[in-house]
mmCIF file with all atom_site columns, C-alpha atoms in Angstrom:
data_model
loop_
_atom_site.group_PDB
_atom_site.id
_atom_site.type_symbol
_atom_site.label_atom_id
_atom_site.label_alt_id
_atom_site.label_comp_id
_atom_site.label_asym_id
_atom_site.label_entity_id
_atom_site.label_seq_id
_atom_site.pdbx_PDB_ins_code
_atom_site.Cartn_x
_atom_site.Cartn_y
_atom_site.Cartn_z
_atom_site.occupancy
_atom_site.B_iso_or_equiv
_atom_site.pdbx_formal_charge
_atom_site.auth_seq_id
_atom_site.auth_comp_id
_atom_site.auth_asym_id
_atom_site.auth_atom_id
_atom_site.pdbx_PDB_model_num
ATOM 1   C CA . MET A 1 1   ? 3.369   2.074   -4.196  1.00 44.00 ? 1   MET A CA 1
ATOM 2   C CA . ALA A 1 2   ? 2.109   -0.896  -6.039  1.00 46.00 ? 2   ALA A CA 1
ATOM 3   C CA . ALA A 1 3   ? 5.130   -0.880  -8.393  1.00 44.00 ? 3   ALA A CA 1
ATOM 4   C CA . LEU A 1 4   ? 7.343   -1.081  -5.292  1.00 43.00 ? 4   LEU A CA 1
ATOM 5   C CA . PHE A 1 5   ? 5.405   -3.740  -3.673  1.00 44.00 ? 5   PHE A CA 1
ATOM 6   C CA . THR A 1 6   ? 5.322   -6.121  -6.697  1.00 42.00 ? 6   THR A CA 1
ATOM 7   C CA . VAL A 1 7   ? 9.048   -6.045  -6.448  1.00 43.00 ? 7   VAL A CA 1
ATOM 8   C CA . VAL A 1 8   ? 8.708   -8.118  -3.149  1.00 46.00 ? 8   VAL A CA 1
ATOM 9   C CA . VAL A 1 9   ? 5.600   -10.083 -3.838  1.00 49.00 ? 9   VAL A CA 1
ATOM 10  C CA . ALA A 1 10  ? 2.975   -10.260 -6.610  1.00 54.00 ? 10  ALA A CA 1
ATOM 11  C CA . LEU A 1 11  ? -0.142  -8.578  -5.813  1.00 59.00 ? 11  LEU A CA 1
ATOM 12  C CA . GLY A 1 12  ? -3.332  -10.355 -6.446  1.00 64.00 ? 12  GLY A CA 1
ATOM 13  C CA . ASP A 1 13  ? -7.015  -10.580 -5.381  1.00 67.00 ? 13  ASP A CA 1
ATOM 14  C CA . GLN A 1 14  ? -7.180  -6.731  -4.987  1.00 69.00 ? 14  GLN A CA 1
ATOM 15  C CA . ASP A 1 15  ? -10.731 -6.863  -6.319  1.00 74.00 ? 15  ASP A CA 1
ATOM 16  C CA . LYS A 1 16  ? -11.781 -9.084  -3.364  1.00 73.00 ? 16  LYS A CA 1
ATOM 17  C CA . ILE A 1 17  ? -13.279 -7.434  -0.259  1.00 72.00 ? 17  ILE A CA 1
ATOM 18  C CA . TRP A 1 18  ? -11.225 -9.621  2.069   1.00 66.00 ? 18  TRP A CA 1
ATOM 19  C CA . ALA A 1 19  ? -7.833  -8.701  0.634   1.00 69.00 ? 19  ALA A CA 1
ATOM 20  C CA . PRO A 1 20  ? -5.875  -5.907  2.422   1.00 70.00 ? 20  PRO A CA 1
ATOM 21  C CA . HIS A 1 21  ? -5.886  -2.773  0.310   1.00 71.00 ? 21  HIS A CA 1
ATOM 22  C CA . THR A 1 22  ? -3.361  -0.803  2.304   1.00 74.00 ? 22  THR A CA 1
ATOM 23  C CA . VAL A 1 23  ? 0.207   -1.138  3.175   1.00 72.00 ? 23  VAL A CA 1
ATOM 24  C CA . CYS A 1 24  ? 1.468   0.191   6.628   1.00 75.00 ? 24  CYS A CA 1
ATOM 25  C CA . SER A 1 25  ? 3.550   3.231   6.696   1.00 81.00 ? 25  SER A CA 1
ATOM 26  C CA . VAL A 1 26  ? 6.659   1.421   8.092   1.00 80.00 ? 26  VAL A CA 1
ATOM 27  C CA . CYS A 1 27  ? 6.545   -1.114  5.112   1.00 78.00 ? 27  CYS A CA 1
ATOM 28  C CA . VAL A 1 28  ? 6.183   1.816   2.560   1.00 82.00 ? 28  VAL A CA 1
ATOM 29  C CA . LYS A 1 29  ? 9.251   3.545   4.110   1.00 86.00 ? 29  LYS A CA 1
ATOM 30  C CA . ASP A 1 30  ? 11.240  0.410   4.360   1.00 84.00 ? 30  ASP A CA 1
ATOM 31  C CA . LEU A 1 31  ? 10.417  -0.508  0.608   1.00 81.00 ? 31  LEU A CA 1
ATOM 32  C CA . ARG A 1 32  ? 11.354  2.899   -0.592  1.00 84.00 ? 32  ARG A CA 1
ATOM 33  C CA . ASN A 1 33  ? 14.630  2.894   1.361   1.00 85.00 ? 33  ASN A CA 1
ATOM 34  C CA . TRP A 1 34  ? 15.452  -0.646  0.160   1.00 82.00 ? 34  TRP A CA 1
ATOM 35  C CA . ILE A 1 35  ? 14.893  0.316   -3.449  1.00 80.00 ? 35  ILE A CA 1
ATOM 36  C CA . LYS A 1 36  ? 17.113  3.419   -3.005  1.00 83.00 ? 36  LYS A CA 1
ATOM 37  C CA . GLY A 1 37  ? 19.769  1.191   -1.507  1.00 81.00 ? 37  GLY A CA 1
ATOM 38  C CA . LYS A 1 38  ? 19.414  3.093   1.877   1.00 84.00 ? 38  LYS A CA 1
ATOM 39  C CA . LYS A 1 39  ? 18.214  -0.178  3.676   1.00 78.00 ? 39  LYS A CA 1
ATOM 40  C CA . LYS A 1 40  ? 19.957  -3.478  3.489   1.00 77.00 ? 40  LYS A CA 1
ATOM 41  C CA . ALA A 1 41  ? 16.697  -5.674  3.801   1.00 74.00 ? 41  ALA A CA 1
ATOM 42  C CA . LEU A 1 42  ? 13.085  -5.645  4.683   1.00 74.00 ? 42  LEU A CA 1
ATOM 43  C CA . GLN A 1 43  ? 12.103  -7.136  7.984   1.00 75.00 ? 43  GLN A CA 1
ATOM 44  C CA . PHE A 1 44  ? 10.660  -10.115 6.229   1.00 76.00 ? 44  PHE A CA 1
ATOM 45  C CA . GLY A 1 45  ? 11.393  -12.472 3.342   1.00 77.00 ? 45  GLY A CA 1
ATOM 46  C CA . ILE A 1 46  ? 7.821   -13.218 2.628   1.00 76.00 ? 46  ILE A CA 1
ATOM 47  C CA . PRO A 1 47  ? 5.065   -10.763 3.720   1.00 75.00 ? 47  PRO A CA 1
ATOM 48  C CA . MET A 1 48  ? 1.774   -11.996 5.385   1.00 75.00 ? 48  MET A CA 1
ATOM 49  C CA . LEU A 1 49  ? -0.234  -13.827 2.897   1.00 75.00 ? 49  LEU A CA 1
ATOM 50  C CA . TRP A 1 50  ? -4.077  -13.442 3.019   1.00 73.00 ? 50  TRP A CA 1
ATOM 51  C CA . HIS A 1 51  ? -6.463  -15.975 1.564   1.00 73.00 ? 51  HIS A CA 1
ATOM 52  C CA . GLN A 1 52  ? -10.221 -15.918 1.172   1.00 74.00 ? 52  GLN A CA 1
ATOM 53  C CA . LEU A 1 53  ? -11.892 -16.791 4.471   1.00 70.00 ? 53  LEU A CA 1
ATOM 54  C CA . VAL A 1 54  ? -13.803 -20.109 4.264   1.00 74.00 ? 54  VAL A CA 1
ATOM 55  C CA . ASN A 1 55  ? -14.751 -20.898 7.913   1.00 74.00 ? 55  ASN A CA 1
ATOM 56  C CA . LEU A 1 56  ? -15.554 -18.033 10.357  1.00 70.00 ? 56  LEU A CA 1
ATOM 57  C CA . VAL A 1 57  ? -15.739 -20.256 13.365  1.00 73.00 ? 57  VAL A CA 1
ATOM 58  C CA . ASP A 1 58  ? -12.069 -21.404 13.587  1.00 73.00 ? 58  ASP A CA 1
ATOM 59  C CA . ASN A 1 59  ? -10.314 -19.671 10.871  1.00 72.00 ? 59  ASN A CA 1
ATOM 60  C CA . CYS A 1 60  ? -10.988 -15.983 11.284  1.00 74.00 ? 60  CYS A CA 1
ATOM 61  C CA . TYR A 1 61  ? -7.747  -14.056 11.892  1.00 70.00 ? 61  TYR A CA 1
ATOM 62  C CA . PHE A 1 62  ? -9.432  -11.114 13.537  1.00 69.00 ? 62  PHE A CA 1
ATOM 63  C CA . CYS A 1 63  ? -11.691 -13.138 15.709  1.00 74.00 ? 63  CYS A CA 1
ATOM 64  C CA . MET A 1 64  ? -8.962  -15.367 16.996  1.00 73.00 ? 64  MET A CA 1
ATOM 65  C CA . CYS A 1 65  ? -6.571  -12.570 18.130  1.00 75.00 ? 65  CYS A CA 1
ATOM 66  C CA . THR A 1 66  ? -7.007  -11.633 21.665  1.00 75.00 ? 66  THR A CA 1
ATOM 67  C CA . LEU A 1 67  ? -6.029  -7.998  22.095  1.00 74.00 ? 67  LEU A CA 1
ATOM 68  C CA . LYS A 1 68  ? -7.855  -7.001  25.213  1.00 80.00 ? 68  LYS A CA 1
ATOM 69  C CA . GLY A 1 69  ? -5.824  -5.804  27.993  1.00 83.00 ? 69  GLY A CA 1
ATOM 70  C CA . PHE A 1 70  ? -2.779  -4.813  25.786  1.00 83.00 ? 70  PHE A CA 1
ATOM 71  C CA . ASN A 1 71  ? -1.389  -1.312  25.261  1.00 85.00 ? 71  ASN A CA 1
ATOM 72  C CA . SER A 1 72  ? 1.644   0.257   23.617  1.00 85.00 ? 72  SER A CA 1
ATOM 73  C CA . LYS A 1 73  ? 3.854   -0.794  26.474  1.00 87.00 ? 73  LYS A CA 1
ATOM 74  C CA . ASN A 1 74  ? 2.996   -4.487  26.545  1.00 85.00 ? 74  ASN A CA 1
ATOM 75  C CA . LYS A 1 75  ? 1.984   -5.118  22.964  1.00 80.00 ? 75  LYS A CA 1
ATOM 76  C CA . LYS A 1 76  ? 4.963   -7.195  22.271  1.00 80.00 ? 76  LYS A CA 1
ATOM 77  C CA . GLY A 1 77  ? 3.231   -9.915  24.308  1.00 80.00 ? 77  GLY A CA 1
ATOM 78  C CA . ILE A 1 78  ? 0.437   -10.363 21.670  1.00 77.00 ? 78  ILE A CA 1
ATOM 79  C CA . THR A 1 79  ? 0.578   -13.741 20.190  1.00 76.00 ? 79  THR A CA 1
ATOM 80  C CA . TYR A 1 80  ? -0.635  -13.683 16.536  1.00 74.00 ? 80  TYR A CA 1
ATOM 81  C CA . PRO A 1 81  ? -1.976  -16.995 15.075  1.00 76.00 ? 81  PRO A CA 1
ATOM 82  C CA . ASN A 1 82  ? -1.142  -18.602 11.810  1.00 78.00 ? 82  ASN A CA 1
ATOM 83  C CA . PHE A 1 83  ? -4.212  -19.713 9.994   1.00 76.00 ? 83  PHE A CA 1
ATOM 84  C CA . PRO A 1 84  ? -4.936  -20.986 6.430   1.00 75.00 ? 84  PRO A CA 1
ATOM 85  C CA . SER A 1 85  ? -6.662  -17.607 5.817   1.00 75.00 ? 85  SER A CA 1
ATOM 86  C CA . ALA A 1 86  ? -3.667  -15.584 7.050   1.00 78.00 ? 86  ALA A CA 1
ATOM 87  C CA . ILE A 1 87  ? -0.216  -17.042 6.894   1.00 79.00 ? 87  ILE A CA 1
ATOM 88  C CA . ARG A 1 88  ? 2.259   -15.128 9.081   1.00 79.00 ? 88  ARG A CA 1
ATOM 89  C CA . LEU A 1 89  ? 5.305   -13.383 7.483   1.00 77.00 ? 89  LEU A CA 1
ATOM 90  C CA . VAL A 1 90  ? 8.423   -15.202 7.178   1.00 80.00 ? 90  VAL A CA 1
ATOM 91  C CA . PRO A 1 91  ? 11.840  -13.616 8.196   1.00 80.00 ? 91  PRO A CA 1
ATOM 92  C CA . HIS A 1 92  ? 15.023  -13.896 6.138   1.00 79.00 ? 92  HIS A CA 1
ATOM 93  C CA . GLY A 1 93  ? 17.150  -16.780 6.832   1.00 80.00 ? 93  GLY A CA 1
ATOM 94  C CA . PRO A 1 94  ? 19.406  -19.325 5.069   1.00 80.00 ? 94  PRO A CA 1
ATOM 95  C CA . ASP A 1 95  ? 16.626  -20.707 2.874   1.00 79.00 ? 95  ASP A CA 1
ATOM 96  C CA . LEU A 1 96  ? 15.325  -17.238 2.175   1.00 78.00 ? 96  LEU A CA 1
ATOM 97  C CA . PRO A 1 97  ? 18.242  -14.746 1.506   1.00 78.00 ? 97  PRO A CA 1
ATOM 98  C CA . VAL A 1 98  ? 17.877  -11.113 1.377   1.00 77.00 ? 98  VAL A CA 1
ATOM 99  C CA . PRO A 1 99  ? 17.318  -10.030 -2.359  1.00 76.00 ? 99  PRO A CA 1
ATOM 100 C CA . ASP A 1 100 ? 19.144  -7.229  -4.008  1.00 76.00 ? 100 ASP A CA 1
ATOM 101 C CA . PRO A 1 101 ? 17.000  -4.330  -4.971  1.00 75.00 ? 101 PRO A CA 1
ATOM 102 C CA . PRO A 1 102 ? 16.104  -4.092  -8.664  1.00 73.00 ? 102 PRO A CA 1
ATOM 103 C CA . LYS A 1 103 ? 18.154  -1.793  -10.912 1.00 73.00 ? 103 LYS A CA 1
ATOM 104 C CA . ARG A 1 104 ? 15.036  -0.313  -12.426 1.00 69.00 ? 104 ARG A CA 1
ATOM 105 C CA . LEU A 1 105 ? 11.353  -0.407  -11.382 1.00 65.00 ? 105 LEU A CA 1
ATOM 106 C CA . HIS A 1 106 ? 8.844   -1.878  -13.880 1.00 60.00 ? 106 HIS A CA 1
ATOM 107 C CA . THR A 1 107 ? 5.575   0.226   -14.086 1.00 55.00 ? 107 THR A CA 1
ATOM 108 C CA . LEU A 1 108 ? 2.237   -1.645  -13.853 1.00 50.00 ? 108 LEU A CA 1
ATOM 109 C CA . GLU A 1 109 ? 0.495   -2.070  -17.153 1.00 53.00 ? 109 GLU A CA 1
ATOM 110 C CA . PRO A 1 110 ? -3.289  -2.208  -17.278 1.00 52.00 ? 110 PRO A CA 1
ATOM 111 C CA . GLU A 1 111 ? -4.572  -5.679  -17.280 1.00 54.00 ? 111 GLU A CA 1
ATOM 112 C CA . SER A 1 112 ? -7.311  -4.930  -19.823 1.00 55.00 ? 112 SER A CA 1
ATOM 113 C CA . GLY A 1 113 ? -4.691  -4.281  -22.592 1.00 56.00 ? 113 GLY A CA 1
ATOM 114 C CA . ALA A 1 114 ? -5.976  -0.715  -22.985 1.00 55.00 ? 114 ALA A CA 1
ATOM 115 C CA . THR A 1 115 ? -3.464  1.942   -24.163 1.00 54.00 ? 115 THR A CA 1
ATOM 116 C CA . PRO A 1 116 ? -2.860  4.847   -21.916 1.00 52.00 ? 116 PRO A CA 1
ATOM 117 C CA . SER A 1 117 ? -4.712  7.175   -24.411 1.00 52.00 ? 117 SER A CA 1
ATOM 118 C CA . GLU A 1 118 ? -7.607  4.859   -24.240 1.00 53.00 ? 118 GLU A CA 1
ATOM 119 C CA . LEU A 1 119 ? -7.777  4.950   -20.509 1.00 49.00 ? 119 LEU A CA 1
ATOM 120 C CA . SER A 1 120 ? -7.350  8.797   -20.536 1.00 49.00 ? 120 SER A CA 1
ATOM 121 C CA . ARG A 1 121 ? -10.611 8.975   -22.520 1.00 50.00 ? 121 ARG A CA 1
ATOM 122 C CA . ASP A 1 122 ? -12.478 6.616   -20.041 1.00 48.00 ? 122 ASP A CA 1
ATOM 123 C CA . PRO A 1 123 ? -15.294 8.537   -18.513 1.00 52.00 ? 123 PRO A CA 1
ATOM 124 C CA . GLU A 1 124 ? -14.494 6.781   -15.232 1.00 48.00 ? 124 GLU A CA 1
ATOM 125 C CA . TYR A 1 125 ? -11.352 9.007   -14.903 1.00 47.00 ? 125 TYR A CA 1
ATOM 126 C CA . GLY A 1 126 ? -13.392 12.173  -15.265 1.00 51.00 ? 126 GLY A CA 1
ATOM 127 C CA . THR A 1 127 ? -11.020 14.007  -17.585 1.00 49.00 ? 127 THR A CA 1
ATOM 128 C CA . SER A 1 128 ? -12.069 17.490  -18.537 1.00 48.00 ? 128 SER A CA 1
ATOM 129 C CA . THR A 1 129 ? -13.173 18.176  -22.150 1.00 53.00 ? 129 THR A CA 1
ATOM 130 C CA . HIS A 1 130 ? -11.673 21.660  -22.447 1.00 56.00 ? 130 HIS A CA 1
ATOM 131 C CA . GLY A 1 131 ? -8.222  20.518  -22.089 1.00 59.00 ? 131 GLY A CA 1
ATOM 132 C CA . THR A 1 132 ? -7.004  23.135  -19.472 1.00 67.00 ? 132 THR A CA 1
ATOM 133 C CA . PRO A 1 133 ? -6.021  22.305  -16.031 1.00 67.00 ? 133 PRO A CA 1
ATOM 134 C CA . GLU A 1 134 ? -8.505  23.249  -13.355 1.00 74.00 ? 134 GLU A CA 1
ATOM 135 C CA . PRO A 1 135 ? -7.116  24.232  -9.936  1.00 76.00 ? 135 PRO A CA 1
ATOM 136 C CA . PHE A 1 136 ? -8.483  22.547  -6.766  1.00 77.00 ? 136 PHE A CA 1
ATOM 137 C CA . THR A 1 137 ? -11.256 24.322  -4.823  1.00 82.00 ? 137 THR A CA 1
ATOM 138 C CA . GLN A 1 138 ? -10.508 24.945  -1.205  1.00 84.00 ? 138 GLN A CA 1
ATOM 139 C CA . THR A 1 139 ? -13.159 22.266  -0.312  1.00 85.00 ? 139 THR A CA 1
ATOM 140 C CA . GLU A 1 140 ? -11.454 19.715  -2.638  1.00 83.00 ? 140 GLU A CA 1
ATOM 141 C CA . LEU A 1 141 ? -8.174  20.487  -1.238  1.00 83.00 ? 141 LEU A CA 1
ATOM 142 C CA . ASN A 1 142 ? -9.443  20.204  2.367   1.00 85.00 ? 142 ASN A CA 1
ATOM 143 C CA . GLY A 1 143 ? -10.873 16.729  1.465   1.00 84.00 ? 143 GLY A CA 1
ATOM 144 C CA . LEU A 1 144 ? -7.658  15.587  -0.071  1.00 84.00 ? 144 LEU A CA 1
ATOM 145 C CA . VAL A 1 145 ? -5.601  16.657  2.998   1.00 84.00 ? 145 VAL A CA 1
ATOM 146 C CA . ARG A 1 146 ? -8.183  14.909  5.203   1.00 85.00 ? 146 ARG A CA 1
ATOM 147 C CA . ASP A 1 147 ? -8.179  11.675  3.103   1.00 83.00 ? 147 ASP A CA 1
ATOM 148 C CA . LEU A 1 148 ? -4.329  11.599  3.066   1.00 84.00 ? 148 LEU A CA 1
ATOM 149 C CA . ASN A 1 149 ? -4.239  12.293  6.776   1.00 85.00 ? 149 ASN A CA 1
ATOM 150 C CA . LEU A 1 150 ? -1.606  15.034  6.304   1.00 84.00 ? 150 LEU A CA 1
ATOM 151 C CA . PRO A 1 151 ? -0.204  17.096  9.202   1.00 87.00 ? 151 PRO A CA 1
ATOM 152 C CA . LYS A 1 152 ? -0.542  20.871  8.951   1.00 86.00 ? 152 LYS A CA 1
ATOM 153 C CA . ASP A 1 153 ? 2.878   21.483  7.578   1.00 87.00 ? 153 ASP A CA 1
ATOM 154 C CA . ALA A 1 154 ? 2.621   18.892  4.844   1.00 86.00 ? 154 ALA A CA 1
ATOM 155 C CA . ALA A 1 155 ? -0.888  20.237  4.031   1.00 86.00 ? 155 ALA A CA 1
ATOM 156 C CA . GLU A 1 156 ? 0.553   23.670  3.647   1.00 86.00 ? 156 GLU A CA 1
ATOM 157 C CA . LEU A 1 157 ? 3.453   22.405  1.479   1.00 86.00 ? 157 LEU A CA 1
ATOM 158 C CA . LEU A 1 158 ? 0.958   20.490  -0.766  1.00 85.00 ? 158 LEU A CA 1
ATOM 159 C CA . GLY A 1 159 ? -1.207  23.573  -1.070  1.00 83.00 ? 159 GLY A CA 1
ATOM 160 C CA . SER A 1 160 ? 1.795   25.744  -2.161  1.00 84.00 ? 160 SER A CA 1
ATOM 161 C CA . ARG A 1 161 ? 3.140   23.243  -4.524  1.00 83.00 ? 161 ARG A CA 1
ATOM 162 C CA . LEU A 1 162 ? -0.282  22.764  -6.226  1.00 81.00 ? 162 LEU A CA 1
ATOM 163 C CA . LYS A 1 163 ? -0.862  26.532  -6.478  1.00 79.00 ? 163 LYS A CA 1
ATOM 164 C CA . GLY A 1 164 ? 2.573   26.946  -8.234  1.00 74.00 ? 164 GLY A CA 1
ATOM 165 C CA . LYS A 1 165 ? 1.979   23.984  -10.577 1.00 68.00 ? 165 LYS A CA 1
ATOM 166 C CA . THR A 1 166 ? 1.077   24.691  -14.156 1.00 56.00 ? 166 THR A CA 1
ATOM 167 C CA . CYS A 1 167 ? 0.481   21.956  -16.730 1.00 49.00 ? 167 CYS A CA 1
#
């Protein structure tokens, strides 16, 4: 997903705790459809920009958003502030035209300059030493399904695909 998102905006500060580390499912779906040419444009020209919080008293996005009393029916009435720590997204317009999707996605290269073979030997990645693939245990598969928040039918499909996969 990072490769898709860097098409729109360069990612940075992902090592900081204050930086968002997820992308909403609607944005993921829209980015994929835009790349495939199934969607004309994203809903925004510039996504929300997050910066390091300096002043908690009057610059905290989450503290300053009043969400009490809102529900799914009246959530359109929520007013979201624009702070230096969280600059609201900017829609497309005359000054910010809709870009064409790239012809080809660029893969993200490791910043350290390490080659893929060096990374594969990194103990952090936990590669097996005997070179044969190890199937997931049921406990590991259950944990993966839970972490990915998959519905039952998608979990069963994942299980059957993994069971039939050989390297």
